[in-house]
XYZ file of C-alpha atoms in Angstrom:
193
model
C 68.871 99.171 115.130
C 65.724 97.809 116.681
C 65.477 97.309 120.379
C 62.999 95.296 122.405
C 63.166 95.276 126.178
C 60.986 94.992 129.192
C 62.026 95.519 132.799
C 63.130 91.931 133.551
C 63.134 90.439 130.055
C 66.121 89.784 127.863
C 67.305 92.410 125.401
C 67.702 91.951 121.633
C 69.560 94.451 119.398
C 69.896 94.144 115.602
C 72.597 95.514 113.296
C 71.908 95.356 109.550
C 74.760 94.070 107.384
C 75.081 96.145 104.179
C 75.760 94.660 100.729
C 79.401 93.818 100.102
C 80.102 93.133 103.788
C 80.340 89.681 105.351
C 80.269 89.012 109.082
C 81.459 85.682 110.479
C 81.533 84.390 114.030
C 84.160 81.926 115.227
C 83.737 81.232 118.919
C 84.222 84.576 120.678
C 85.792 86.279 117.645
C 83.786 88.336 115.149
C 85.296 89.032 111.722
C 83.952 91.737 109.398
C 85.130 91.784 105.765
C 84.396 94.557 103.301
C 85.767 96.457 100.312
C 88.631 98.047 102.307
C 89.738 94.866 104.087
C 88.942 92.821 107.182
C 88.714 93.596 110.893
C 88.684 91.057 113.699
C 87.726 91.507 117.334
C 86.999 89.310 120.321
C 83.605 90.146 121.863
C 82.537 88.086 124.831
C 80.707 88.672 128.114
C 78.772 86.178 130.260
C 75.059 86.433 129.527
C 75.471 88.275 126.177
C 75.226 86.329 122.901
C 76.016 87.347 119.312
C 74.540 85.596 116.263
C 74.367 86.216 112.523
C 70.800 85.665 111.300
C 68.845 85.924 108.049
C 65.577 87.850 108.401
C 63.346 88.985 105.540
C 66.018 88.202 102.951
C 68.643 90.365 104.673
C 71.523 89.377 106.891
C 71.916 90.965 110.311
C 73.872 90.600 113.523
C 71.693 90.020 116.585
C 73.032 90.735 120.080
C 70.908 89.223 122.877
C 71.189 89.027 126.653
C 69.899 86.511 129.172
C 68.289 89.151 131.388
C 67.354 92.831 131.188
C 69.827 93.893 133.890
C 71.364 97.317 133.434
C 74.946 96.016 133.101
C 74.004 93.462 130.443
C 72.053 96.126 128.512
C 75.156 98.342 128.602
C 77.454 95.518 127.412
C 75.037 94.594 124.600
C 74.898 98.252 123.491
C 78.707 98.441 123.539
C 78.967 95.294 121.407
C 76.505 96.795 118.897
C 78.611 99.997 118.722
C 81.796 97.968 118.138
C 80.127 95.973 115.336
C 78.773 99.155 113.689
C 82.245 100.761 113.857
C 83.788 97.651 112.291
C 81.238 97.718 109.437
C 81.843 101.448 108.871
C 85.606 100.862 108.963
C 85.646 98.169 106.276
C 83.282 100.143 104.013
C 84.376 103.782 104.445
C 87.181 104.068 107.021
C 87.973 106.738 109.621
C 90.259 109.779 109.602
C 91.722 112.418 111.920
C 93.224 115.695 110.650
C 95.855 117.319 112.853
C 97.344 120.819 112.492
C 101.024 121.573 113.133
C 101.256 124.946 114.912
C 104.495 126.709 115.800
C 105.265 130.308 116.681
C 108.755 130.121 118.207
C 110.627 127.193 116.669
C 109.646 125.655 113.309
C 108.977 121.937 113.815
C 110.117 119.336 111.310
C 107.653 116.456 111.040
C 108.745 113.252 109.292
C 107.947 109.550 109.182
C 110.655 107.149 110.339
C 112.277 104.818 107.783
C 110.412 101.840 109.244
C 107.115 103.771 109.008
C 106.107 102.871 112.569
C 106.566 106.328 114.154
C 106.309 110.054 113.484
C 109.426 112.074 114.271
C 108.807 115.572 115.668
C 112.119 117.491 115.543
C 112.974 120.980 116.868
C 109.877 121.150 119.097
C 110.505 124.204 121.333
C 114.127 124.105 120.176
C 114.838 120.631 121.564
C 117.825 118.846 120.053
C 116.453 115.312 120.365
C 113.392 114.526 118.216
C 110.243 113.221 119.877
C 108.807 109.970 118.481
C 105.063 109.247 118.321
C 104.106 105.597 117.735
C 101.896 104.676 114.775
C 99.551 101.780 115.606
C 99.625 98.970 113.013
C 97.015 99.189 110.271
C 97.014 103.018 110.306
C 98.262 105.301 107.518
C 99.841 108.680 108.322
C 100.213 111.315 105.567
C 102.147 114.549 105.972
C 100.635 117.443 104.001
C 102.665 120.529 104.827
C 101.194 121.899 108.062
C 98.601 119.095 108.239
C 98.858 115.480 109.304
C 96.204 113.045 108.058
C 95.761 109.839 110.061
C 93.453 107.257 108.437
C 92.535 103.590 108.646
C 89.795 100.996 109.123
C 90.022 100.485 112.892
C 88.499 103.484 114.682
C 90.354 102.825 117.935
C 93.749 102.441 116.229
C 93.274 105.655 114.207
C 92.220 107.577 117.325
C 95.117 106.182 119.372
C 97.666 107.133 116.698
C 96.277 110.688 116.524
C 96.387 110.908 120.337
C 99.998 109.634 120.382
C 101.044 112.386 117.955
C 99.106 115.079 119.828
C 100.419 114.021 123.264
C 104.064 114.093 122.140
C 103.805 117.876 121.732
C 102.208 118.551 125.099
C 103.864 121.584 126.724
C 105.360 121.120 130.186
C 107.262 123.753 132.108
C 106.194 126.670 129.925
C 103.211 129.001 130.058
C 100.715 127.469 127.585
C 99.200 130.923 126.925
C 102.515 132.082 125.479
C 103.921 128.836 124.033
C 101.054 127.586 121.894
C 103.281 125.407 119.741
C 102.071 121.856 119.203
C 100.024 119.498 117.100
C 96.272 119.855 117.557
C 93.173 118.001 116.348
C 91.369 119.869 113.558
C 88.774 117.418 112.322
C 87.744 113.767 112.587
C 85.168 111.745 110.737
C 84.181 108.895 108.455
C 85.916 108.438 105.113
C 89.482 109.093 104.062
C 89.594 112.834 104.839
C 90.432 114.281 101.439
């Protein structure tokens, strides 16, 4: 990423597009296609412009602003981060590893028949299972005492992992004694083998 900015001048940020990835702009929507699939997102803010340009034989996404105001610099930087995450998602993907921990009551973790939720049964001896929503486009694998959440969209993968983790939040018990739950072990780029 190269950045050029003066106090009151416009800002210009570049994101290189790697081989095997295509970026297209349709109005306010940016689409990134790669080996793992395609991601689409609407990026728009007044005074911030996104273009796909060819420079020195390479393709890149250029994010520019009308002025160098602090808010527009922040929005341009956020757009660049979103585009980089989309490129990483379609080339490598993202993963979260969660650990299932129980001391008092053994939890039974299962995927629903529809595959759109994770069922957490016998948490603290409860009769009714708790259901954690799986965001579309995310894959959840159960590996014994580990849960692997993976996908192309970083926000969807993170939200699914948070949904699972939050469903086992302890209320009404001393958390120093009842340490049962599902906790984040590791997160990163790739498929988390």
